[in-house]
Amino acid sequence: MVSLLDIIGPVMVGPSSSHTAGACRLGLLARCLVGGTPEKALVELHGSFARTGEGHGTDKAIVGGLMGFRPDDERLRSALDIMEREGLDFTFEKTSLGDDAHPNTVRISLERGDRKSQMVGASLGAGRVLITKIDGYPVEVSGNLHTIVLVANDVKGSVARIAGILAEANVNIATLKLSRKERGGDAFMVIEVDDQPGEVVRDAIRDLPWVIWAFRLDKVSA
């Protein structure tokens, strides 16, 4: 199914839905992994992002997203200047993530306080994005729904307990995907939900003794 936004593109600042609107949304999702604007970031651009991103404002868009600016925020035009005034340590590099990576892919490594995280994501066109990896775990996060991501010990009953917390808060699960590197090791869970989960829900999940960390990813689509 083709939506109207697929035809005319999203409401945005900048010349390209892929290189600006999509890039901004990737920054918005990445910042959620450290709970806010990162103090330090390494942004590695792949493919078309690396070759033409600067001319299309990809660097400004990603920085703006990392600082919490939406794709239609006029501050995107001066995001690099704002970054410098705020004393944020953001570095850009060109890289190759392999032939299988989408041409508009970025790998973002973040630090905020004692929290570190790394995200790989791609801008698919018309402002649509897809996160493919978080902290080394393969994922599929589109930003079309509010999302909870967490790492926990691989214990029996963990999925049921988390589902119960969400049900008690009247938050409906749309999708739930779990991956693990080995049996009994850490498990990575991605839960897309219909309604925005509040901090109380997030904290209840964090307080589970076998949960290592948990964060909310905001819905970034229109």
mmCIF file with all atom_site columns, C-alpha atoms in Angstrom:
data_model
loop_
_atom_site.group_PDB
_atom_site.id
_atom_site.type_symbol
_atom_site.label_atom_id
_atom_site.label_alt_id
_atom_site.label_comp_id
_atom_site.label_asym_id
_atom_site.label_entity_id
_atom_site.label_seq_id
_atom_site.pdbx_PDB_ins_code
_atom_site.Cartn_x
_atom_site.Cartn_y
_atom_site.Cartn_z
_atom_site.occupancy
_atom_site.B_iso_or_equiv
_atom_site.pdbx_formal_charge
_atom_site.auth_seq_id
_atom_site.auth_comp_id
_atom_site.auth_asym_id
_atom_site.auth_atom_id
_atom_site.pdbx_PDB_model_num
ATOM 1   C CA . MET A 1 1   ? 0.000  0.000   0.000  1.00 0.00 ? 1   MET A CA 1
ATOM 2   C CA . VAL A 1 2   ? 1.341  3.456   -0.954 1.00 0.00 ? 2   VAL A CA 1
ATOM 3   C CA . SER A 1 3   ? 0.466  6.320   1.369  1.00 0.00 ? 3   SER A CA 1
ATOM 4   C CA . LEU A 1 4   ? 0.208  9.999   0.495  1.00 0.00 ? 4   LEU A CA 1
ATOM 5   C CA . LEU A 1 5   ? 3.473  10.624  2.360  1.00 0.00 ? 5   LEU A CA 1
ATOM 6   C CA . ASP A 1 6   ? 5.205  8.123   0.080  1.00 0.00 ? 6   ASP A CA 1
ATOM 7   C CA . ILE A 1 7   ? 4.215  10.343  -2.846 1.00 0.00 ? 7   ILE A CA 1
ATOM 8   C CA . ILE A 1 8   ? 4.709  13.900  -1.573 1.00 0.00 ? 8   ILE A CA 1
ATOM 9   C CA . GLY A 1 9   ? 7.097  13.204  1.297  1.00 0.00 ? 9   GLY A CA 1
ATOM 10  C CA . PRO A 1 10  ? 7.009  14.338  4.933  1.00 0.00 ? 10  PRO A CA 1
ATOM 11  C CA . VAL A 1 11  ? 6.730  17.866  6.302  1.00 0.00 ? 11  VAL A CA 1
ATOM 12  C CA . MET A 1 12  ? 10.355 18.803  6.803  1.00 0.00 ? 12  MET A CA 1
ATOM 13  C CA . VAL A 1 13  ? 13.187 21.294  6.639  1.00 0.00 ? 13  VAL A CA 1
ATOM 14  C CA . GLY A 1 14  ? 15.745 20.455  3.958  1.00 0.00 ? 14  GLY A CA 1
ATOM 15  C CA . PRO A 1 15  ? 16.027 19.299  0.368  1.00 0.00 ? 15  PRO A CA 1
ATOM 16  C CA . SER A 1 16  ? 15.739 15.516  0.703  1.00 0.00 ? 16  SER A CA 1
ATOM 17  C CA . SER A 1 17  ? 13.349 13.272  2.602  1.00 0.00 ? 17  SER A CA 1
ATOM 18  C CA . SER A 1 18  ? 15.982 10.527  2.700  1.00 0.00 ? 18  SER A CA 1
ATOM 19  C CA . HIS A 1 19  ? 18.998 12.625  3.601  1.00 0.00 ? 19  HIS A CA 1
ATOM 20  C CA . THR A 1 20  ? 17.315 15.093  5.945  1.00 0.00 ? 20  THR A CA 1
ATOM 21  C CA . ALA A 1 21  ? 13.915 13.969  7.286  1.00 0.00 ? 21  ALA A CA 1
ATOM 22  C CA . GLY A 1 22  ? 14.950 10.320  7.540  1.00 0.00 ? 22  GLY A CA 1
ATOM 23  C CA . ALA A 1 23  ? 18.359 11.216  8.926  1.00 0.00 ? 23  ALA A CA 1
ATOM 24  C CA . CYS A 1 24  ? 16.750 13.429  11.574 1.00 0.00 ? 24  CYS A CA 1
ATOM 25  C CA . ARG A 1 25  ? 14.434 10.605  12.638 1.00 0.00 ? 25  ARG A CA 1
ATOM 26  C CA . LEU A 1 26  ? 17.416 8.265   12.992 1.00 0.00 ? 26  LEU A CA 1
ATOM 27  C CA . GLY A 1 27  ? 19.006 10.821  15.320 1.00 0.00 ? 27  GLY A CA 1
ATOM 28  C CA . LEU A 1 28  ? 15.769 11.102  17.301 1.00 0.00 ? 28  LEU A CA 1
ATOM 29  C CA . LEU A 1 29  ? 15.644 7.340   17.812 1.00 0.00 ? 29  LEU A CA 1
ATOM 30  C CA . ALA A 1 30  ? 19.322 7.109   18.707 1.00 0.00 ? 30  ALA A CA 1
ATOM 31  C CA . ARG A 1 31  ? 19.083 9.738   21.463 1.00 0.00 ? 31  ARG A CA 1
ATOM 32  C CA . CYS A 1 32  ? 16.407 7.681   23.209 1.00 0.00 ? 32  CYS A CA 1
ATOM 33  C CA . LEU A 1 33  ? 18.929 4.877   23.738 1.00 0.00 ? 33  LEU A CA 1
ATOM 34  C CA . VAL A 1 34  ? 20.876 7.034   26.189 1.00 0.00 ? 34  VAL A CA 1
ATOM 35  C CA . GLY A 1 35  ? 17.895 8.831   27.680 1.00 0.00 ? 35  GLY A CA 1
ATOM 36  C CA . GLY A 1 36  ? 18.366 12.229  26.044 1.00 0.00 ? 36  GLY A CA 1
ATOM 37  C CA . THR A 1 37  ? 20.862 14.374  24.175 1.00 0.00 ? 37  THR A CA 1
ATOM 38  C CA . PRO A 1 38  ? 24.213 12.544  24.145 1.00 0.00 ? 38  PRO A CA 1
ATOM 39  C CA . GLU A 1 39  ? 27.330 14.317  25.362 1.00 0.00 ? 39  GLU A CA 1
ATOM 40  C CA . LYS A 1 40  ? 29.490 12.497  22.831 1.00 0.00 ? 40  LYS A CA 1
ATOM 41  C CA . ALA A 1 41  ? 28.665 10.830  19.517 1.00 0.00 ? 41  ALA A CA 1
ATOM 42  C CA . LEU A 1 42  ? 30.547 9.189   16.668 1.00 0.00 ? 42  LEU A CA 1
ATOM 43  C CA . VAL A 1 43  ? 28.454 9.297   13.497 1.00 0.00 ? 43  VAL A CA 1
ATOM 44  C CA . GLU A 1 44  ? 29.702 6.986   10.732 1.00 0.00 ? 44  GLU A CA 1
ATOM 45  C CA . LEU A 1 45  ? 28.108 7.557   7.337  1.00 0.00 ? 45  LEU A CA 1
ATOM 46  C CA . HIS A 1 46  ? 27.873 4.803   4.719  1.00 0.00 ? 46  HIS A CA 1
ATOM 47  C CA . GLY A 1 47  ? 27.142 4.803   0.991  1.00 0.00 ? 47  GLY A CA 1
ATOM 48  C CA . SER A 1 48  ? 25.114 7.719   -0.341 1.00 0.00 ? 48  SER A CA 1
ATOM 49  C CA . PHE A 1 49  ? 25.054 9.280   3.121  1.00 0.00 ? 49  PHE A CA 1
ATOM 50  C CA . ALA A 1 50  ? 28.851 9.434   2.984  1.00 0.00 ? 50  ALA A CA 1
ATOM 51  C CA . ARG A 1 51  ? 29.091 10.640  -0.620 1.00 0.00 ? 51  ARG A CA 1
ATOM 52  C CA . THR A 1 52  ? 26.375 13.299  -0.781 1.00 0.00 ? 52  THR A CA 1
ATOM 53  C CA . GLY A 1 53  ? 25.164 13.699  2.779  1.00 0.00 ? 53  GLY A CA 1
ATOM 54  C CA . GLU A 1 54  ? 26.923 16.969  3.522  1.00 0.00 ? 54  GLU A CA 1
ATOM 55  C CA . GLY A 1 55  ? 25.375 18.673  0.509  1.00 0.00 ? 55  GLY A CA 1
ATOM 56  C CA . HIS A 1 56  ? 21.917 17.426  1.482  1.00 0.00 ? 56  HIS A CA 1
ATOM 57  C CA . GLY A 1 57  ? 22.290 18.472  5.121  1.00 0.00 ? 57  GLY A CA 1
ATOM 58  C CA . THR A 1 58  ? 22.492 14.932  6.503  1.00 0.00 ? 58  THR A CA 1
ATOM 59  C CA . ASP A 1 59  ? 25.030 15.985  9.125  1.00 0.00 ? 59  ASP A CA 1
ATOM 60  C CA . LYS A 1 60  ? 22.776 18.817  10.315 1.00 0.00 ? 60  LYS A CA 1
ATOM 61  C CA . ALA A 1 61  ? 19.730 16.537  10.321 1.00 0.00 ? 61  ALA A CA 1
ATOM 62  C CA . ILE A 1 62  ? 21.368 13.798  12.393 1.00 0.00 ? 62  ILE A CA 1
ATOM 63  C CA . VAL A 1 63  ? 22.800 16.307  14.860 1.00 0.00 ? 63  VAL A CA 1
ATOM 64  C CA . GLY A 1 64  ? 19.410 17.995  15.124 1.00 0.00 ? 64  GLY A CA 1
ATOM 65  C CA . GLY A 1 65  ? 17.744 14.657  15.787 1.00 0.00 ? 65  GLY A CA 1
ATOM 66  C CA . LEU A 1 66  ? 20.302 13.821  18.455 1.00 0.00 ? 66  LEU A CA 1
ATOM 67  C CA . MET A 1 67  ? 19.417 17.118  20.141 1.00 0.00 ? 67  MET A CA 1
ATOM 68  C CA . GLY A 1 68  ? 15.680 16.387  19.943 1.00 0.00 ? 68  GLY A CA 1
ATOM 69  C CA . PHE A 1 69  ? 14.706 18.537  16.927 1.00 0.00 ? 69  PHE A CA 1
ATOM 70  C CA . ARG A 1 70  ? 11.931 17.151  14.708 1.00 0.00 ? 70  ARG A CA 1
ATOM 71  C CA . PRO A 1 71  ? 12.210 17.088  10.873 1.00 0.00 ? 71  PRO A CA 1
ATOM 72  C CA . ASP A 1 72  ? 10.122 20.273  10.533 1.00 0.00 ? 72  ASP A CA 1
ATOM 73  C CA . ASP A 1 73  ? 12.113 22.243  13.141 1.00 0.00 ? 73  ASP A CA 1
ATOM 74  C CA . GLU A 1 74  ? 13.734 25.356  11.651 1.00 0.00 ? 74  GLU A CA 1
ATOM 75  C CA . ARG A 1 75  ? 16.661 24.875  14.039 1.00 0.00 ? 75  ARG A CA 1
ATOM 76  C CA . LEU A 1 76  ? 17.892 22.018  11.837 1.00 0.00 ? 76  LEU A CA 1
ATOM 77  C CA . ARG A 1 77  ? 19.455 24.620  9.536  1.00 0.00 ? 77  ARG A CA 1
ATOM 78  C CA . SER A 1 78  ? 21.789 25.764  12.329 1.00 0.00 ? 78  SER A CA 1
ATOM 79  C CA . ALA A 1 79  ? 22.099 22.458  14.202 1.00 0.00 ? 79  ALA A CA 1
ATOM 80  C CA . LEU A 1 80  ? 25.889 22.280  13.835 1.00 0.00 ? 80  LEU A CA 1
ATOM 81  C CA . ASP A 1 81  ? 26.287 25.774  15.296 1.00 0.00 ? 81  ASP A CA 1
ATOM 82  C CA . ILE A 1 82  ? 23.951 24.921  18.176 1.00 0.00 ? 82  ILE A CA 1
ATOM 83  C CA . MET A 1 83  ? 25.938 21.723  18.789 1.00 0.00 ? 83  MET A CA 1
ATOM 84  C CA . GLU A 1 84  ? 29.155 23.718  19.126 1.00 0.00 ? 84  GLU A CA 1
ATOM 85  C CA . ARG A 1 85  ? 27.565 26.297  21.445 1.00 0.00 ? 85  ARG A CA 1
ATOM 86  C CA . GLU A 1 86  ? 26.255 23.495  23.655 1.00 0.00 ? 86  GLU A CA 1
ATOM 87  C CA . GLY A 1 87  ? 29.752 22.007  23.879 1.00 0.00 ? 87  GLY A CA 1
ATOM 88  C CA . LEU A 1 88  ? 28.661 18.635  22.485 1.00 0.00 ? 88  LEU A CA 1
ATOM 89  C CA . ASP A 1 89  ? 31.379 16.341  21.147 1.00 0.00 ? 89  ASP A CA 1
ATOM 90  C CA . PHE A 1 90  ? 29.931 14.975  17.900 1.00 0.00 ? 90  PHE A CA 1
ATOM 91  C CA . THR A 1 91  ? 32.318 13.555  15.266 1.00 0.00 ? 91  THR A CA 1
ATOM 92  C CA . PHE A 1 92  ? 31.507 12.526  11.694 1.00 0.00 ? 92  PHE A CA 1
ATOM 93  C CA . GLU A 1 93  ? 33.383 9.900   9.706  1.00 0.00 ? 93  GLU A CA 1
ATOM 94  C CA . LYS A 1 94  ? 32.853 8.133   6.387  1.00 0.00 ? 94  LYS A CA 1
ATOM 95  C CA . THR A 1 95  ? 32.880 4.348   6.475  1.00 0.00 ? 95  THR A CA 1
ATOM 96  C CA . SER A 1 96  ? 31.803 1.198   4.637  1.00 0.00 ? 96  SER A CA 1
ATOM 97  C CA . LEU A 1 97  ? 29.331 -1.102  6.356  1.00 0.00 ? 97  LEU A CA 1
ATOM 98  C CA . GLY A 1 98  ? 29.419 -3.756  3.638  1.00 0.00 ? 98  GLY A CA 1
ATOM 99  C CA . ASP A 1 99  ? 27.580 -4.487  0.412  1.00 0.00 ? 99  ASP A CA 1
ATOM 100 C CA . ASP A 1 100 ? 24.459 -5.632  2.251  1.00 0.00 ? 100 ASP A CA 1
ATOM 101 C CA . ALA A 1 101 ? 23.946 -2.278  3.974  1.00 0.00 ? 101 ALA A CA 1
ATOM 102 C CA . HIS A 1 102 ? 21.365 0.126   2.556  1.00 0.00 ? 102 HIS A CA 1
ATOM 103 C CA . PRO A 1 103 ? 23.004 3.076   0.726  1.00 0.00 ? 103 PRO A CA 1
ATOM 104 C CA . ASN A 1 104 ? 21.600 5.542   3.278  1.00 0.00 ? 104 ASN A CA 1
ATOM 105 C CA . THR A 1 105 ? 22.935 3.870   6.418  1.00 0.00 ? 105 THR A CA 1
ATOM 106 C CA . VAL A 1 106 ? 24.510 5.366   9.512  1.00 0.00 ? 106 VAL A CA 1
ATOM 107 C CA . ARG A 1 107 ? 26.151 3.860   12.576 1.00 0.00 ? 107 ARG A CA 1
ATOM 108 C CA . ILE A 1 108 ? 25.859 6.098   15.642 1.00 0.00 ? 108 ILE A CA 1
ATOM 109 C CA . SER A 1 109 ? 27.856 5.450   18.825 1.00 0.00 ? 109 SER A CA 1
ATOM 110 C CA . LEU A 1 110 ? 26.632 7.493   21.809 1.00 0.00 ? 110 LEU A CA 1
ATOM 111 C CA . GLU A 1 111 ? 27.698 8.391   25.333 1.00 0.00 ? 111 GLU A CA 1
ATOM 112 C CA . ARG A 1 112 ? 25.660 10.171  28.003 1.00 0.00 ? 112 ARG A CA 1
ATOM 113 C CA . GLY A 1 113 ? 26.783 9.923   31.602 1.00 0.00 ? 113 GLY A CA 1
ATOM 114 C CA . ASP A 1 114 ? 27.577 6.292   32.293 1.00 0.00 ? 114 ASP A CA 1
ATOM 115 C CA . ARG A 1 115 ? 25.333 5.061   29.457 1.00 0.00 ? 115 ARG A CA 1
ATOM 116 C CA . LYS A 1 116 ? 26.825 4.012   26.114 1.00 0.00 ? 116 LYS A CA 1
ATOM 117 C CA . SER A 1 117 ? 24.963 2.631   23.113 1.00 0.00 ? 117 SER A CA 1
ATOM 118 C CA . GLN A 1 118 ? 25.422 1.992   19.409 1.00 0.00 ? 118 GLN A CA 1
ATOM 119 C CA . MET A 1 119 ? 22.746 1.982   16.731 1.00 0.00 ? 119 MET A CA 1
ATOM 120 C CA . VAL A 1 120 ? 22.775 1.128   13.038 1.00 0.00 ? 120 VAL A CA 1
ATOM 121 C CA . GLY A 1 121 ? 19.901 2.431   10.947 1.00 0.00 ? 121 GLY A CA 1
ATOM 122 C CA . ALA A 1 122 ? 18.928 3.339   7.400  1.00 0.00 ? 122 ALA A CA 1
ATOM 123 C CA . SER A 1 123 ? 16.783 5.998   5.751  1.00 0.00 ? 123 SER A CA 1
ATOM 124 C CA . LEU A 1 124 ? 14.528 4.207   3.261  1.00 0.00 ? 124 LEU A CA 1
ATOM 125 C CA . GLY A 1 125 ? 12.964 7.173   1.463  1.00 0.00 ? 125 GLY A CA 1
ATOM 126 C CA . ALA A 1 126 ? 9.987  9.480   2.058  1.00 0.00 ? 126 ALA A CA 1
ATOM 127 C CA . GLY A 1 127 ? 11.212 9.958   5.628  1.00 0.00 ? 127 GLY A CA 1
ATOM 128 C CA . ARG A 1 128 ? 10.842 6.257   6.493  1.00 0.00 ? 128 ARG A CA 1
ATOM 129 C CA . VAL A 1 129 ? 13.599 4.678   8.587  1.00 0.00 ? 129 VAL A CA 1
ATOM 130 C CA . LEU A 1 130 ? 14.621 1.269   9.856  1.00 0.00 ? 130 LEU A CA 1
ATOM 131 C CA . ILE A 1 131 ? 16.943 0.479   12.745 1.00 0.00 ? 131 ILE A CA 1
ATOM 132 C CA . THR A 1 132 ? 18.728 -2.791  12.018 1.00 0.00 ? 132 THR A CA 1
ATOM 133 C CA . LYS A 1 133 ? 21.064 -3.158  14.984 1.00 0.00 ? 133 LYS A CA 1
ATOM 134 C CA . ILE A 1 134 ? 21.239 -1.929  18.592 1.00 0.00 ? 134 ILE A CA 1
ATOM 135 C CA . ASP A 1 135 ? 24.306 -2.713  20.701 1.00 0.00 ? 135 ASP A CA 1
ATOM 136 C CA . GLY A 1 136 ? 25.188 -5.556  18.372 1.00 0.00 ? 136 GLY A CA 1
ATOM 137 C CA . TYR A 1 137 ? 21.741 -7.186  18.429 1.00 0.00 ? 137 TYR A CA 1
ATOM 138 C CA . PRO A 1 138 ? 19.840 -7.482  15.123 1.00 0.00 ? 138 PRO A CA 1
ATOM 139 C CA . VAL A 1 139 ? 16.502 -5.636  15.342 1.00 0.00 ? 139 VAL A CA 1
ATOM 140 C CA . GLU A 1 140 ? 13.801 -4.149  13.128 1.00 0.00 ? 140 GLU A CA 1
ATOM 141 C CA . VAL A 1 141 ? 12.511 -0.855  14.513 1.00 0.00 ? 141 VAL A CA 1
ATOM 142 C CA . SER A 1 142 ? 10.682 1.518   12.185 1.00 0.00 ? 142 SER A CA 1
ATOM 143 C CA . GLY A 1 143 ? 9.757  4.310   14.580 1.00 0.00 ? 143 GLY A CA 1
ATOM 144 C CA . ASN A 1 144 ? 6.147  4.020   13.394 1.00 0.00 ? 144 ASN A CA 1
ATOM 145 C CA . LEU A 1 145 ? 5.053  3.016   16.902 1.00 0.00 ? 145 LEU A CA 1
ATOM 146 C CA . HIS A 1 146 ? 6.166  3.749   20.432 1.00 0.00 ? 146 HIS A CA 1
ATOM 147 C CA . THR A 1 147 ? 8.773  1.140   21.297 1.00 0.00 ? 147 THR A CA 1
ATOM 148 C CA . ILE A 1 148 ? 10.414 -0.296  24.388 1.00 0.00 ? 148 ILE A CA 1
ATOM 149 C CA . VAL A 1 149 ? 13.858 -1.857  23.997 1.00 0.00 ? 149 VAL A CA 1
ATOM 150 C CA . LEU A 1 150 ? 15.540 -3.762  26.786 1.00 0.00 ? 150 LEU A CA 1
ATOM 151 C CA . VAL A 1 151 ? 18.332 -6.174  27.595 1.00 0.00 ? 151 VAL A CA 1
ATOM 152 C CA . ALA A 1 152 ? 17.669 -8.794  30.247 1.00 0.00 ? 152 ALA A CA 1
ATOM 153 C CA . ASN A 1 153 ? 18.985 -12.075 31.534 1.00 0.00 ? 153 ASN A CA 1
ATOM 154 C CA . ASP A 1 154 ? 17.468 -14.964 29.623 1.00 0.00 ? 154 ASP A CA 1
ATOM 155 C CA . VAL A 1 155 ? 15.176 -16.291 32.350 1.00 0.00 ? 155 VAL A CA 1
ATOM 156 C CA . LYS A 1 156 ? 11.911 -18.211 32.153 1.00 0.00 ? 156 LYS A CA 1
ATOM 157 C CA . GLY A 1 157 ? 8.750  -16.151 32.403 1.00 0.00 ? 157 GLY A CA 1
ATOM 158 C CA . SER A 1 158 ? 10.407 -12.857 31.495 1.00 0.00 ? 158 SER A CA 1
ATOM 159 C CA . VAL A 1 159 ? 8.173  -12.165 28.490 1.00 0.00 ? 159 VAL A CA 1
ATOM 160 C CA . ALA A 1 160 ? 5.007  -12.939 30.450 1.00 0.00 ? 160 ALA A CA 1
ATOM 161 C CA . ARG A 1 161 ? 6.038  -10.659 33.329 1.00 0.00 ? 161 ARG A CA 1
ATOM 162 C CA . ILE A 1 162 ? 6.778  -7.727  31.037 1.00 0.00 ? 162 ILE A CA 1
ATOM 163 C CA . ALA A 1 163 ? 3.554  -8.297  29.113 1.00 0.00 ? 163 ALA A CA 1
ATOM 164 C CA . GLY A 1 164 ? 1.730  -8.231  32.439 1.00 0.00 ? 164 GLY A CA 1
ATOM 165 C CA . ILE A 1 165 ? 3.226  -4.867  33.386 1.00 0.00 ? 165 ILE A CA 1
ATOM 166 C CA . LEU A 1 166 ? 2.077  -3.397  30.081 1.00 0.00 ? 166 LEU A CA 1
ATOM 167 C CA . ALA A 1 167 ? -1.401 -4.913  30.430 1.00 0.00 ? 167 ALA A CA 1
ATOM 168 C CA . GLU A 1 168 ? -1.768 -3.486  33.931 1.00 0.00 ? 168 GLU A CA 1
ATOM 169 C CA . ALA A 1 169 ? -0.978 -0.050  32.503 1.00 0.00 ? 169 ALA A CA 1
ATOM 170 C CA . ASN A 1 170 ? -3.531 -0.588  29.705 1.00 0.00 ? 170 ASN A CA 1
ATOM 171 C CA . VAL A 1 171 ? -0.774 -0.488  27.069 1.00 0.00 ? 171 VAL A CA 1
ATOM 172 C CA . ASN A 1 172 ? -1.485 -2.807  24.147 1.00 0.00 ? 172 ASN A CA 1
ATOM 173 C CA . ILE A 1 173 ? 1.384  -4.730  22.521 1.00 0.00 ? 173 ILE A CA 1
ATOM 174 C CA . ALA A 1 174 ? 1.510  -4.475  18.710 1.00 0.00 ? 174 ALA A CA 1
ATOM 175 C CA . THR A 1 175 ? 4.634  -6.601  18.149 1.00 0.00 ? 175 THR A CA 1
ATOM 176 C CA . LEU A 1 176 ? 7.199  -8.286  20.381 1.00 0.00 ? 176 LEU A CA 1
ATOM 177 C CA . LYS A 1 177 ? 10.508 -9.672  19.137 1.00 0.00 ? 177 LYS A CA 1
ATOM 178 C CA . LEU A 1 178 ? 13.198 -11.320 21.215 1.00 0.00 ? 178 LEU A CA 1
ATOM 179 C CA . SER A 1 179 ? 16.728 -12.229 20.158 1.00 0.00 ? 179 SER A CA 1
ATOM 180 C CA . ARG A 1 180 ? 19.638 -13.701 22.049 1.00 0.00 ? 180 ARG A CA 1
ATOM 181 C CA . LYS A 1 181 ? 23.204 -14.562 21.196 1.00 0.00 ? 181 LYS A CA 1
ATOM 182 C CA . GLU A 1 182 ? 23.157 -17.838 23.152 1.00 0.00 ? 182 GLU A CA 1
ATOM 183 C CA . ARG A 1 183 ? 20.886 -19.854 25.439 1.00 0.00 ? 183 ARG A CA 1
ATOM 184 C CA . GLY A 1 184 ? 21.054 -18.542 28.985 1.00 0.00 ? 184 GLY A CA 1
ATOM 185 C CA . GLY A 1 185 ? 22.840 -15.376 27.886 1.00 0.00 ? 185 GLY A CA 1
ATOM 186 C CA . ASP A 1 186 ? 21.503 -11.853 27.609 1.00 0.00 ? 186 ASP A CA 1
ATOM 187 C CA . ALA A 1 187 ? 18.270 -11.443 25.649 1.00 0.00 ? 187 ALA A CA 1
ATOM 188 C CA . PHE A 1 188 ? 17.347 -8.350  23.638 1.00 0.00 ? 188 PHE A CA 1
ATOM 189 C CA . MET A 1 189 ? 13.661 -7.501  23.491 1.00 0.00 ? 189 MET A CA 1
ATOM 190 C CA . VAL A 1 190 ? 11.897 -5.030  21.173 1.00 0.00 ? 190 VAL A CA 1
ATOM 191 C CA . ILE A 1 191 ? 8.271  -4.282  22.061 1.00 0.00 ? 191 ILE A CA 1
ATOM 192 C CA . GLU A 1 192 ? 6.163  -2.019  19.833 1.00 0.00 ? 192 GLU A CA 1
ATOM 193 C CA . VAL A 1 193 ? 3.034  -0.697  21.530 1.00 0.00 ? 193 VAL A CA 1
ATOM 194 C CA . ASP A 1 194 ? -0.074 1.184   20.431 1.00 0.00 ? 194 ASP A CA 1
ATOM 195 C CA . ASP A 1 195 ? 0.024  3.768   23.219 1.00 0.00 ? 195 ASP A CA 1
ATOM 196 C CA . GLN A 1 196 ? 2.910  5.767   24.626 1.00 0.00 ? 196 GLN A CA 1
ATOM 197 C CA . PRO A 1 197 ? 4.191  3.992   27.746 1.00 0.00 ? 197 PRO A CA 1
ATOM 198 C CA . GLY A 1 198 ? 4.796  6.368   30.621 1.00 0.00 ? 198 GLY A CA 1
ATOM 199 C CA . GLU A 1 199 ? 7.883  6.584   32.788 1.00 0.00 ? 199 GLU A CA 1
ATOM 200 C CA . VAL A 1 200 ? 6.082  4.537   35.442 1.00 0.00 ? 200 VAL A CA 1
ATOM 201 C CA . VAL A 1 201 ? 5.834  1.631   32.988 1.00 0.00 ? 201 VAL A CA 1
ATOM 202 C CA . ARG A 1 202 ? 9.455  1.981   31.950 1.00 0.00 ? 202 ARG A CA 1
ATOM 203 C CA . ASP A 1 203 ? 10.607 2.135   35.554 1.00 0.00 ? 203 ASP A CA 1
ATOM 204 C CA . ALA A 1 204 ? 8.530  -0.924  36.489 1.00 0.00 ? 204 ALA A CA 1
ATOM 205 C CA . ILE A 1 205 ? 10.304 -2.867  33.757 1.00 0.00 ? 205 ILE A CA 1
ATOM 206 C CA . ARG A 1 206 ? 13.686 -1.498  34.834 1.00 0.00 ? 206 ARG A CA 1
ATOM 207 C CA . ASP A 1 207 ? 13.020 -2.579  38.420 1.00 0.00 ? 207 ASP A CA 1
ATOM 208 C CA . LEU A 1 208 ? 12.696 -6.231  37.445 1.00 0.00 ? 208 LEU A CA 1
ATOM 209 C CA . PRO A 1 209 ? 15.781 -7.904  38.965 1.00 0.00 ? 209 PRO A CA 1
ATOM 210 C CA . TRP A 1 210 ? 16.824 -9.609  35.743 1.00 0.00 ? 210 TRP A CA 1
ATOM 211 C CA . VAL A 1 211 ? 16.506 -6.529  33.495 1.00 0.00 ? 211 VAL A CA 1
ATOM 212 C CA . ILE A 1 212 ? 19.894 -4.954  32.729 1.00 0.00 ? 212 ILE A CA 1
ATOM 213 C CA . TRP A 1 213 ? 18.587 -1.816  31.016 1.00 0.00 ? 213 TRP A CA 1
ATOM 214 C CA . ALA A 1 214 ? 15.395 -0.576  29.371 1.00 0.00 ? 214 ALA A CA 1
ATOM 215 C CA . PHE A 1 215 ? 14.594 2.531   27.333 1.00 0.00 ? 215 PHE A CA 1
ATOM 216 C CA . ARG A 1 216 ? 11.646 3.951   25.437 1.00 0.00 ? 216 ARG A CA 1
ATOM 217 C CA . LEU A 1 217 ? 11.991 4.911   21.777 1.00 0.00 ? 217 LEU A CA 1
ATOM 218 C CA . ASP A 1 218 ? 9.619  7.660   20.721 1.00 0.00 ? 218 ASP A CA 1
ATOM 219 C CA . LYS A 1 219 ? 7.331  7.343   17.737 1.00 0.00 ? 219 LYS A CA 1
ATOM 220 C CA . VAL A 1 220 ? 9.045  9.455   15.077 1.00 0.00 ? 220 VAL A CA 1
ATOM 221 C CA . SER A 1 221 ? 6.813  8.949   12.032 1.00 0.00 ? 221 SER A CA 1
ATOM 222 C CA . ALA A 1 222 ? 4.165  11.482  11.048 1.00 0.00 ? 222 ALA A CA 1
#
